[in-house]
PDB file of C-alpha atoms in Angstrom:
ATOM      1  CA  UNK A 169     -18.919   7.025 -14.537  1.00  0.00           C
ATOM      2  CA  UNK A 170     -20.074   6.481 -11.780  1.00  0.00           C
ATOM      3  CA  UNK A 171     -19.601   2.916 -12.175  1.00  0.00           C
ATOM      4  CA  UNK A 172     -16.176   3.470 -12.954  1.00  0.00           C
ATOM      5  CA  UNK A 173     -13.732   2.412  -9.799  1.00  0.00           C
ATOM      6  CA  UNK A 174      -9.934   3.757 -10.141  1.00  0.00           C
ATOM      7  CA  UNK A 175      -8.169   1.169  -8.622  1.00  0.00           C
ATOM      8  CA  UNK A 176      -4.551   1.199  -7.992  1.00  0.00           C
ATOM      9  CA  UNK A 177      -2.415  -2.394  -7.724  1.00  0.00           C
ATOM     10  CA  UNK A 178      -0.439  -2.052  -4.564  1.00  0.00           C
ATOM     11  CA  UNK A 179       2.603  -4.381  -3.937  1.00  0.00           C
ATOM     12  CA  UNK A 180       3.782  -4.275  -0.484  1.00  0.00           C
ATOM     13  CA  UNK A 181       8.288  -5.359  -1.240  1.00  0.00           C
ATOM     14  CA  UNK A 182       8.355  -8.298   1.691  1.00  0.00           C
ATOM     15  CA  UNK A 183       9.656 -11.904   2.835  1.00  0.00           C
ATOM     16  CA  UNK A 184       7.223 -14.857   4.226  1.00  0.00           C
ATOM     17  CA  UNK A 185       9.108 -14.543   7.497  1.00  0.00           C
ATOM     18  CA  UNK A 186       8.103 -11.688   9.023  1.00  0.00           C
ATOM     19  CA  UNK A 187       4.991 -10.486  11.363  1.00  0.00           C
ATOM     20  CA  UNK A 188       6.730  -8.967  13.591  1.00  0.00           C
ATOM     21  CA  UNK A 189       3.294  -8.234  15.944  1.00  0.00           C
ATOM     22  CA  UNK A 190       1.644 -11.232  15.544  1.00  0.00           C
ATOM     23  CA  UNK A 191       1.974 -13.457  19.139  1.00  0.00           C
ATOM     24  CA  UNK A 192       0.063 -16.766  16.446  1.00  0.00           C
ATOM     25  CA  UNK A 193       3.011 -17.033  14.308  1.00  0.00           C
ATOM     26  CA  UNK A 194       5.713 -16.392  17.273  1.00  0.00           C
ATOM     27  CA  UNK A 195       6.815 -12.566  16.446  1.00  0.00           C
ATOM     28  CA  UNK A 196       8.151 -13.400  13.730  1.00  0.00           C
ATOM     29  CA  UNK A 197      10.491 -11.620  12.349  1.00  0.00           C
ATOM     30  CA  UNK A 198      13.541 -13.081  10.724  1.00  0.00           C
ATOM     31  CA  UNK A 199      16.050 -11.553   8.257  1.00  0.00           C
ATOM     32  CA  UNK A 200      14.727 -11.679   4.023  1.00  0.00           C
ATOM     33  CA  UNK A 201      16.136 -13.821   1.396  1.00  0.00           C
ATOM     34  CA  UNK A 202      17.023 -11.055  -0.309  1.00  0.00           C
ATOM     35  CA  UNK A 203      18.247 -12.793  -3.617  1.00  0.00           C
ATOM     36  CA  UNK A 204      15.024 -14.616  -3.804  1.00  0.00           C
ATOM     37  CA  UNK A 205      12.804 -11.350  -2.719  1.00  0.00           C
ATOM     38  CA  UNK A 206      14.682  -9.863  -5.495  1.00  0.00           C
ATOM     39  CA  UNK A 207      13.964 -12.103  -7.948  1.00  0.00           C
ATOM     40  CA  UNK A 208      10.136 -12.450  -7.260  1.00  0.00           C
ATOM     41  CA  UNK A 209      10.281  -8.544  -7.564  1.00  0.00           C
ATOM     42  CA  UNK A 210      11.434  -8.888 -10.991  1.00  0.00           C
ATOM     43  CA  UNK A 211       8.969 -11.589 -11.982  1.00  0.00           C
ATOM     44  CA  UNK A 212       6.461  -9.062 -10.550  1.00  0.00           C
ATOM     45  CA  UNK A 213       7.564  -6.211 -12.618  1.00  0.00           C
ATOM     46  CA  UNK A 214       6.468  -8.430 -15.934  1.00  0.00           C
ATOM     47  CA  UNK A 215       3.207  -9.984 -14.670  1.00  0.00           C
ATOM     48  CA  UNK A 216       1.904  -6.552 -13.818  1.00  0.00           C
ATOM     49  CA  UNK A 217       2.347  -5.491 -17.088  1.00  0.00           C
ATOM     50  CA  UNK A 218       0.189  -8.635 -18.305  1.00  0.00           C
ATOM     51  CA  UNK A 219      -2.064  -7.810 -15.727  1.00  0.00           C
ATOM     52  CA  UNK A 220      -2.510  -4.480 -15.215  1.00  0.00           C
ATOM     53  CA  UNK A 221      -0.749  -2.730 -18.010  1.00  0.00           C
ATOM     54  CA  UNK A 222       1.985  -2.198 -15.555  1.00  0.00           C
ATOM     55  CA  UNK A 223       0.423   0.265 -13.686  1.00  0.00           C
ATOM     56  CA  UNK A 224       0.808  -0.504 -10.516  1.00  0.00           C
ATOM     57  CA  UNK A 225       2.870   1.012  -6.561  1.00  0.00           C
ATOM     58  CA  UNK A 226       5.692  -0.970  -4.968  1.00  0.00           C
ATOM     59  CA  UNK A 227       5.360   0.460  -1.373  1.00  0.00           C
ATOM     60  CA  UNK A 228       9.039  -1.005  -0.347  1.00  0.00           C
ATOM     61  CA  UNK A 229       9.622  -1.797   3.110  1.00  0.00           C
ATOM     62  CA  UNK A 230      12.537  -0.377   5.112  1.00  0.00           C
ATOM     63  CA  UNK A 231      12.388  -1.515   8.777  1.00  0.00           C
ATOM     64  CA  UNK A 232      14.280  -2.838  12.183  1.00  0.00           C
ATOM     65  CA  UNK A 233      14.758  -6.350  10.488  1.00  0.00           C
ATOM     66  CA  UNK A 234      15.595  -5.176   7.067  1.00  0.00           C
ATOM     67  CA  UNK A 235      16.650  -1.530   7.144  1.00  0.00           C
ATOM     68  CA  UNK A 236      18.243  -1.279   3.537  1.00  0.00           C
ATOM     69  CA  UNK A 237      18.108  -4.301   1.131  1.00  0.00           C
ATOM     70  CA  UNK A 238      15.555  -3.273  -0.423  1.00  0.00           C
ATOM     71  CA  UNK A 239      16.636   0.058  -1.618  1.00  0.00           C
ATOM     72  CA  UNK A 240      19.965  -1.098  -3.263  1.00  0.00           C
ATOM     73  CA  UNK A 241      20.739  -3.416  -6.260  1.00  0.00           C
ATOM     74  CA  UNK A 242      19.125  -5.459  -8.048  1.00  0.00           C
ATOM     75  CA  UNK A 243      15.621  -4.133  -6.324  1.00  0.00           C
ATOM     76  CA  UNK A 244      16.991  -0.727  -7.821  1.00  0.00           C
ATOM     77  CA  UNK A 245      17.044  -2.376 -11.205  1.00  0.00           C
ATOM     78  CA  UNK A 246      13.625  -4.222 -11.111  1.00  0.00           C
ATOM     79  CA  UNK A 247      12.598  -0.748  -9.465  1.00  0.00           C
ATOM     80  CA  UNK A 248      13.385   1.517 -12.414  1.00  0.00           C
ATOM     81  CA  UNK A 249      11.492  -1.095 -15.076  1.00  0.00           C
ATOM     82  CA  UNK A 250       8.679  -1.204 -13.129  1.00  0.00           C
ATOM     83  CA  UNK A 251       8.636   2.757 -13.392  1.00  0.00           C
ATOM     84  CA  UNK A 252       9.408   2.325 -17.192  1.00  0.00           C
ATOM     85  CA  UNK A 253       6.376   0.034 -17.988  1.00  0.00           C
ATOM     86  CA  UNK A 254       4.504   2.781 -16.358  1.00  0.00           C
ATOM     87  CA  UNK A 255       4.877   2.048 -12.298  1.00  0.00           C
ATOM     88  CA  UNK A 256       5.204   3.739  -9.062  1.00  0.00           C
ATOM     89  CA  UNK A 257       7.699   3.717  -6.017  1.00  0.00           C
ATOM     90  CA  UNK A 258       5.772   3.732  -2.382  1.00  0.00           C
ATOM     91  CA  UNK A 259       7.805   4.776   0.833  1.00  0.00           C
ATOM     92  CA  UNK A 260       6.900   1.554   3.428  1.00  0.00           C
ATOM     93  CA  UNK A 261       8.027   2.190   6.743  1.00  0.00           C
ATOM     94  CA  UNK A 262       8.205  -0.622   9.639  1.00  0.00           C
ATOM     95  CA  UNK A 263       9.086   0.413  12.313  1.00  0.00           C
ATOM     96  CA  UNK A 264       8.250  -2.379  14.798  1.00  0.00           C
ATOM     97  CA  UNK A 265       9.608  -3.895  17.682  1.00  0.00           C
ATOM     98  CA  UNK A 266       8.667  -7.951  17.416  1.00  0.00           C
ATOM     99  CA  UNK A 267       6.533  -8.266  20.571  1.00  0.00           C
ATOM    100  CA  UNK A 268       7.181  -5.397  22.087  1.00  0.00           C
ATOM    101  CA  UNK A 269       5.592  -2.283  20.015  1.00  0.00           C
ATOM    102  CA  UNK A 270       5.881  -0.145  17.657  1.00  0.00           C
ATOM    103  CA  UNK A 271       8.718   3.950  16.960  1.00  0.00           C
ATOM    104  CA  UNK A 272       5.939   5.390  14.716  1.00  0.00           C
ATOM    105  CA  UNK A 273       5.130   7.601  17.765  1.00  0.00           C
ATOM    106  CA  UNK A 274       9.021   8.462  17.701  1.00  0.00           C
ATOM    107  CA  UNK A 275       9.142  11.521  15.372  1.00  0.00           C
ATOM    108  CA  UNK A 276      12.715  12.311  15.101  1.00  0.00           C
ATOM    109  CA  UNK A 277      13.831   8.521  14.031  1.00  0.00           C
ATOM    110  CA  UNK A 278      10.335   8.324  11.735  1.00  0.00           C
ATOM    111  CA  UNK A 279      11.426  10.788   9.837  1.00  0.00           C
ATOM    112  CA  UNK A 280      15.188  10.188   9.184  1.00  0.00           C
ATOM    113  CA  UNK A 281      13.934   6.844   8.392  1.00  0.00           C
ATOM    114  CA  UNK A 282      12.049   8.326   5.327  1.00  0.00           C
ATOM    115  CA  UNK A 283      14.170  10.937   4.707  1.00  0.00           C
ATOM    116  CA  UNK A 284      17.542   8.519   4.728  1.00  0.00           C
ATOM    117  CA  UNK A 285      14.880   6.126   2.334  1.00  0.00           C
ATOM    118  CA  UNK A 286      13.917   8.738  -0.087  1.00  0.00           C
ATOM    119  CA  UNK A 287      17.444   9.463  -0.489  1.00  0.00           C
ATOM    120  CA  UNK A 288      18.536   6.203  -1.337  1.00  0.00           C
ATOM    121  CA  UNK A 289      15.955   6.349  -3.941  1.00  0.00           C
ATOM    122  CA  UNK A 290      16.963   9.743  -5.283  1.00  0.00           C
ATOM    123  CA  UNK A 291      20.394   8.844  -5.633  1.00  0.00           C
ATOM    124  CA  UNK A 292      19.233   6.016  -7.429  1.00  0.00           C
ATOM    125  CA  UNK A 293      17.589   8.339  -9.921  1.00  0.00           C
ATOM    126  CA  UNK A 294      14.236   7.292  -8.499  1.00  0.00           C
ATOM    127  CA  UNK A 295      11.021   9.189  -6.993  1.00  0.00           C
ATOM    128  CA  UNK A 296       8.891   7.710  -4.535  1.00  0.00           C
ATOM    129  CA  UNK A 297       5.339   9.414  -5.751  1.00  0.00           C
ATOM    130  CA  UNK A 298       3.582   8.220  -1.571  1.00  0.00           C
ATOM    131  CA  UNK A 299       4.116   6.728   1.333  1.00  0.00           C
ATOM    132  CA  UNK A 300       2.495   4.160   3.383  1.00  0.00           C
ATOM    133  CA  UNK A 301       2.491   2.196   6.999  1.00  0.00           C
ATOM    134  CA  UNK A 302       3.834  -0.568   7.918  1.00  0.00           C
ATOM    135  CA  UNK A 303       0.380  -3.018   9.513  1.00  0.00           C
ATOM    136  CA  UNK A 304      -1.478  -0.052   8.335  1.00  0.00           C
ATOM    137  CA  UNK A 305       0.210   2.413  10.548  1.00  0.00           C
ATOM    138  CA  UNK A 306       0.153   6.316  10.426  1.00  0.00           C
ATOM    139  CA  UNK A 307       0.186   9.421  12.537  1.00  0.00           C
ATOM    140  CA  UNK A 308      -1.020  12.602  11.958  1.00  0.00           C
ATOM    141  CA  UNK A 309       2.473  14.098  12.561  1.00  0.00           C
ATOM    142  CA  UNK A 310       3.513  12.491   9.029  1.00  0.00           C
ATOM    143  CA  UNK A 311       1.276  14.582   7.376  1.00  0.00           C
ATOM    144  CA  UNK A 312       2.780  17.704   6.678  1.00  0.00           C
ATOM    145  CA  UNK A 313       5.819  16.286   6.287  1.00  0.00           C
ATOM    146  CA  UNK A 314       4.898  14.630   3.916  1.00  0.00           C
ATOM    147  CA  UNK A 315       3.907  17.923   2.334  1.00  0.00           C
ATOM    148  CA  UNK A 316       6.993  19.011   2.826  1.00  0.00           C
ATOM    149  CA  UNK A 317       8.484  16.335   0.864  1.00  0.00           C
ATOM    150  CA  UNK A 318       6.323  16.667  -2.150  1.00  0.00           C
ATOM    151  CA  UNK A 319       5.508  12.702  -1.749  1.00  0.00           C
ATOM    152  CA  UNK A 320       1.284  13.776  -1.603  1.00  0.00           C
ATOM    153  CA  UNK A 321      -0.031  10.227  -1.671  1.00  0.00           C
ATOM    154  CA  UNK A 322      -0.653   8.077   0.607  1.00  0.00           C
ATOM    155  CA  UNK A 323      -1.356   4.154   1.094  1.00  0.00           C
ATOM    156  CA  UNK A 324      -2.316   4.055   5.038  1.00  0.00           C
ATOM    157  CA  UNK A 325      -5.686   3.412   5.339  1.00  0.00           C
ATOM    158  CA  UNK A 326      -7.694   0.729   6.313  1.00  0.00           C
ATOM    159  CA  UNK A 327     -11.326   1.981   6.699  1.00  0.00           C
ATOM    160  CA  UNK A 328     -12.916   0.283   9.714  1.00  0.00           C
ATOM    161  CA  UNK A 329      -9.316  -0.618  10.987  1.00  0.00           C
ATOM    162  CA  UNK A 330      -8.265  -0.162  14.907  1.00  0.00           C
ATOM    163  CA  UNK A 331      -4.998  -1.349  16.518  1.00  0.00           C
ATOM    164  CA  UNK A 332      -3.695   1.536  18.816  1.00  0.00           C
ATOM    165  CA  UNK A 333      -1.147  -1.041  19.690  1.00  0.00           C
ATOM    166  CA  UNK A 334       0.096  -0.962  15.858  1.00  0.00           C
ATOM    167  CA  UNK A 335      -0.878   3.495  16.003  1.00  0.00           C
ATOM    168  CA  UNK A 336      -3.281   2.057  13.058  1.00  0.00           C
ATOM    169  CA  UNK A 337      -6.395   3.893  14.058  1.00  0.00           C
ATOM    170  CA  UNK A 338      -8.689   3.824  10.849  1.00  0.00           C
ATOM    171  CA  UNK A 339     -12.603   4.025  12.473  1.00  0.00           C
ATOM    172  CA  UNK A 340     -14.387   6.236  10.362  1.00  0.00           C
ATOM    173  CA  UNK A 341     -12.203   6.594   6.951  1.00  0.00           C
ATOM    174  CA  UNK A 342     -13.992   7.278   3.976  1.00  0.00           C
ATOM    175  CA  UNK A 343     -14.411   4.045   1.968  1.00  0.00           C
ATOM    176  CA  UNK A 344     -12.921   6.144  -1.324  1.00  0.00           C
ATOM    177  CA  UNK A 345      -9.757   8.431  -1.781  1.00  0.00           C
ATOM    178  CA  UNK A 346     -10.244  11.852   0.486  1.00  0.00           C
ATOM    179  CA  UNK A 347      -7.509  14.760   1.269  1.00  0.00           C
ATOM    180  CA  UNK A 348      -6.487  14.477   4.557  1.00  0.00           C
ATOM    181  CA  UNK A 349      -7.380  16.575   7.532  1.00  0.00           C
ATOM    182  CA  UNK A 350      -3.437  18.401   7.858  1.00  0.00           C
ATOM    183  CA  UNK A 351      -3.579  18.309  11.930  1.00  0.00           C
ATOM    184  CA  UNK A 352      -5.814  15.393  12.704  1.00  0.00           C
ATOM    185  CA  UNK A 353      -5.859  12.577  10.167  1.00  0.00           C
ATOM    186  CA  UNK A 354      -8.954  11.119  11.568  1.00  0.00           C
ATOM    187  CA  UNK A 355     -11.229  14.522  11.734  1.00  0.00           C
ATOM    188  CA  UNK A 356     -12.435  15.599   8.850  1.00  0.00           C
ATOM    189  CA  UNK A 357     -10.615  18.088   6.014  1.00  0.00           C
ATOM    190  CA  UNK A 358     -12.056  21.900   7.050  1.00  0.00           C
ATOM    191  CA  UNK A 359     -11.160  25.295   4.970  1.00  0.00           C
ATOM    192  CA  UNK A 360      -8.031  25.607   5.951  1.00  0.00           C
ATOM    193  CA  UNK A 361      -7.789  22.085   7.598  1.00  0.00           C
ATOM    194  CA  UNK A 362      -7.429  20.097   4.608  1.00  0.00           C
ATOM    195  CA  UNK A 363      -3.769  18.838   3.132  1.00  0.00           C
ATOM    196  CA  UNK A 364      -1.920  18.471  -0.262  1.00  0.00           C
ATOM    197  CA  UNK A 365      -2.050  14.155   0.981  1.00  0.00           C
ATOM    198  CA  UNK A 366      -4.413  12.571  -0.991  1.00  0.00           C
ATOM    199  CA  UNK A 367      -5.161   8.935   0.677  1.00  0.00           C
ATOM    200  CA  UNK A 368      -5.810   6.160  -1.515  1.00  0.00           C
ATOM    201  CA  UNK A 369      -7.419   4.045   1.096  1.00  0.00           C
ATOM    202  CA  UNK A 370      -7.380   0.300   1.289  1.00  0.00           C
ATOM    203  CA  UNK A 371     -10.600  -1.593  -0.777  1.00  0.00           C
ATOM    204  CA  UNK A 372     -13.151  -2.696   1.628  1.00  0.00           C
ATOM    205  CA  UNK A 373     -16.606  -4.131   2.554  1.00  0.00           C
ATOM    206  CA  UNK A 374     -17.044  -1.589   4.980  1.00  0.00           C
ATOM    207  CA  UNK A 375     -18.984  -4.537   7.726  1.00  0.00           C
ATOM    208  CA  UNK A 376     -15.847  -5.802   9.730  1.00  0.00           C
ATOM    209  CA  UNK A 377     -11.768  -5.178   9.167  1.00  0.00           C
ATOM    210  CA  UNK A 378     -10.405  -9.012   8.452  1.00  0.00           C
ATOM    211  CA  UNK A 379      -8.962  -9.485   5.449  1.00  0.00           C
ATOM    212  CA  UNK A 380     -11.818 -11.380   4.414  1.00  0.00           C
ATOM    213  CA  UNK A 381     -13.525  -7.477   4.333  1.00  0.00           C
ATOM    214  CA  UNK A 382     -10.736  -6.523   2.088  1.00  0.00           C
ATOM    215  CA  UNK A 383      -9.093  -6.276  -1.044  1.00  0.00           C
ATOM    216  CA  UNK A 384      -6.191  -8.511   0.427  1.00  0.00           C
ATOM    217  CA  UNK A 385      -5.742 -10.936  -2.106  1.00  0.00           C
ATOM    218  CA  UNK A 386      -3.192 -12.966  -0.298  1.00  0.00           C
ATOM    219  CA  UNK A 387      -5.100 -13.251   2.546  1.00  0.00           C
ATOM    220  CA  UNK A 388      -8.808 -14.028   0.736  1.00  0.00           C
ATOM    221  CA  UNK A 389     -10.346 -16.113  -0.956  1.00  0.00           C
ATOM    222  CA  UNK A 390     -11.632 -15.046  -4.718  1.00  0.00           C
ATOM    223  CA  UNK A 391     -15.570 -15.424  -3.984  1.00  0.00           C
ATOM    224  CA  UNK A 392     -14.900 -12.643  -0.817  1.00  0.00           C
ATOM    225  CA  UNK A 393     -12.500 -10.834  -2.803  1.00  0.00           C
ATOM    226  CA  UNK A 394     -15.482 -10.556  -5.791  1.00  0.00           C
ATOM    227  CA  UNK A 395     -18.236 -10.169  -2.923  1.00  0.00           C
ATOM    228  CA  UNK A 396     -16.142  -6.806  -1.633  1.00  0.00           C
ATOM    229  CA  UNK A 397     -15.658  -5.457  -5.266  1.00  0.00           C
ATOM    230  CA  UNK A 398     -19.270  -5.386  -5.865  1.00  0.00           C
ATOM    231  CA  UNK A 399     -19.729  -3.502  -2.276  1.00  0.00           C
ATOM    232  CA  UNK A 400     -17.229  -1.331  -3.598  1.00  0.00           C
ATOM    233  CA  UNK A 401     -18.378  -0.850  -7.030  1.00  0.00           C
ATOM    234  CA  UNK A 402     -22.389  -0.602  -6.211  1.00  0.00           C
ATOM    235  CA  UNK A 403     -21.016   2.789  -4.063  1.00  0.00           C
ATOM    236  CA  UNK A 404     -19.613   3.838  -6.838  1.00  0.00           C
ATOM    237  CA  UNK A 405     -22.919   3.624  -8.698  1.00  0.00           C
ATOM    238  CA  UNK A 406     -25.202   4.678  -5.809  1.00  0.00           C
ATOM    239  CA  UNK A 407     -23.628   7.639  -5.417  1.00  0.00           C
ATOM    240  CA  UNK A 408     -23.067   8.445  -8.944  1.00  0.00           C
ATOM    241  CA  UNK A 409     -19.155   9.056  -8.527  1.00  0.00           C
ATOM    242  CA  UNK A 410     -16.206   6.551  -9.235  1.00  0.00           C
ATOM    243  CA  UNK A 411     -14.845   5.242  -6.248  1.00  0.00           C
ATOM    244  CA  UNK A 412     -10.518   5.140  -5.686  1.00  0.00           C
ATOM    245  CA  UNK A 413      -9.445   2.555  -3.419  1.00  0.00           C
ATOM    246  CA  UNK A 414      -6.230   0.728  -3.535  1.00  0.00           C
ATOM    247  CA  UNK A 415      -5.846  -3.496  -3.650  1.00  0.00           C
ATOM    248  CA  UNK A 416      -2.962  -5.513  -1.123  1.00  0.00           C
ATOM    249  CA  UNK A 417      -1.018  -7.846  -2.640  1.00  0.00           C
ATOM    250  CA  UNK A 418       2.673  -8.787  -1.376  1.00  0.00           C
ATOM    251  CA  UNK A 419       5.728  -9.738  -3.595  1.00  0.00           C
ATOM    252  CA  UNK A 420       6.099 -13.013  -1.650  1.00  0.00           C
ATOM    253  CA  UNK A 421       3.209 -14.193  -3.241  1.00  0.00           C
ATOM    254  CA  UNK A 422       4.978 -14.659  -6.717  1.00  0.00           C
ATOM    255  CA  UNK A 423       6.370 -17.990  -4.801  1.00  0.00           C
ATOM    256  CA  UNK A 424       2.581 -18.707  -3.757  1.00  0.00           C
ATOM    257  CA  UNK A 425       0.426 -21.239  -6.575  1.00  0.00           C
ATOM    258  CA  UNK A 426      -2.686 -21.182  -5.261  1.00  0.00           C
ATOM    259  CA  UNK A 427      -2.133 -16.971  -4.751  1.00  0.00           C
ATOM    260  CA  UNK A 428      -1.098 -15.801  -7.118  1.00  0.00           C
ATOM    261  CA  UNK A 429      -3.355 -17.598  -9.725  1.00  0.00           C
ATOM    262  CA  UNK A 430      -6.549 -16.277  -7.084  1.00  0.00           C
ATOM    263  CA  UNK A 431      -4.528 -12.851  -7.680  1.00  0.00           C
ATOM    264  CA  UNK A 432      -4.345 -13.309 -11.405  1.00  0.00           C
ATOM    265  CA  UNK A 433      -8.434 -14.454 -12.466  1.00  0.00           C
ATOM    266  CA  UNK A 434      -9.649 -11.708  -9.590  1.00  0.00           C
ATOM    267  CA  UNK A 435      -7.640  -9.295 -12.052  1.00  0.00           C
ATOM    268  CA  UNK A 436      -9.461 -10.558 -14.847  1.00  0.00           C
ATOM    269  CA  UNK A 437     -12.527 -10.293 -13.292  1.00  0.00           C
ATOM    270  CA  UNK A 438     -11.949  -6.514 -12.094  1.00  0.00           C
ATOM    271  CA  UNK A 439     -10.819  -5.455 -15.562  1.00  0.00           C
ATOM    272  CA  UNK A 440     -14.219  -6.774 -16.534  1.00  0.00           C
ATOM    273  CA  UNK A 441     -15.825  -5.384 -13.640  1.00  0.00           C
ATOM    274  CA  UNK A 442     -16.190  -1.467 -13.458  1.00  0.00           C
ATOM    275  CA  UNK A 443     -12.057  -1.569 -12.892  1.00  0.00           C
ATOM    276  CA  UNK A 444      -9.474   1.290 -14.134  1.00  0.00           C
ATOM    277  CA  UNK A 445      -5.984  -0.145 -13.665  1.00  0.00           C
ATOM    278  CA  UNK A 446      -4.101   3.613 -12.276  1.00  0.00           C
ATOM    279  CA  UNK A 447      -1.004   4.498 -11.157  1.00  0.00           C
ATOM    280  CA  UNK A 448      -0.339   6.668  -7.610  1.00  0.00           C
ATOM    281  CA  UNK A 449      -0.360  10.299  -9.927  1.00  0.00           C
ATOM    282  CA  UNK A 450      -2.820   9.072 -12.285  1.00  0.00           C
ATOM    283  CA  UNK A 451      -5.925   8.311  -9.644  1.00  0.00           C
ATOM    284  CA  UNK A 452      -4.471  11.500  -8.217  1.00  0.00           C
ATOM    285  CA  UNK A 453      -5.169  13.325 -11.303  1.00  0.00           C
ATOM    286  CA  UNK A 454      -8.670  11.543 -12.002  1.00  0.00           C
ATOM    287  CA  UNK A 455      -9.375  12.252  -8.384  1.00  0.00           C
ATOM    288  CA  UNK A 456      -8.832  16.442  -8.665  1.00  0.00           C
ATOM    289  CA  UNK A 457     -10.877  16.295 -12.418  1.00  0.00           C
ATOM    290  CA  UNK A 458     -13.640  14.418 -10.304  1.00  0.00           C
ATOM    291  CA  UNK A 459     -13.755  16.938  -7.083  1.00  0.00           C
TER     292      UNK A 459
END
């Protein structure tokens, strides 16, 4: 049992010309090519039906430079098709102001954005089962708020990542899934402080916080992805307990043939080496059963 890794494939619904916090890219925040983005998500649905038997979660961007486009048709129809195939949907906020900072500390604003996008999905008959902060951002007020929405799974954590300016601090976070402390997401849960929100972190090797150290599949190499995977599987074997992590892929990579081919090869590799693909709800059920 301990050699298994429960792996949630996570797809960020995004576009290429978006890097508002990246000085090297000139704090890029151009409007998305919506029709192209929709075609890429459509292709993703078929791709993941083949790669992971449809087990996937779509992290749907809403932010300063694309507020609602990905929460409208034809995206909604693609999400329904993904759900029918075994996938799920994740709320994903990107509240950056290019080159300046984020609005993550503005609780009223953030809660309103999450509520509004959740309402958009609900109106379309779609339930979001999870949340993910843009650029790994997460603030502790979100935990009780997500509980109130019955959104009980989070994918914001990248263990070891430390970008205070982005409100993305995950120093000391466990390498495998854990229940968040309700008052402080960086503190270990204690009796009476354990929330109902399960954090399923990005898979990492624990020796750095760059894409080369993570299951950040668009921005790594096949060799490094395999190495990180071997480290994660080694933790499972050493502890005698399965690990619970997610990998990160972006819908825009459907238009990058080299990245897509690398991803296919990596998915084939992990399928043969201990991965149990699952959607978020399945991962949470398995985690609870193994506690």
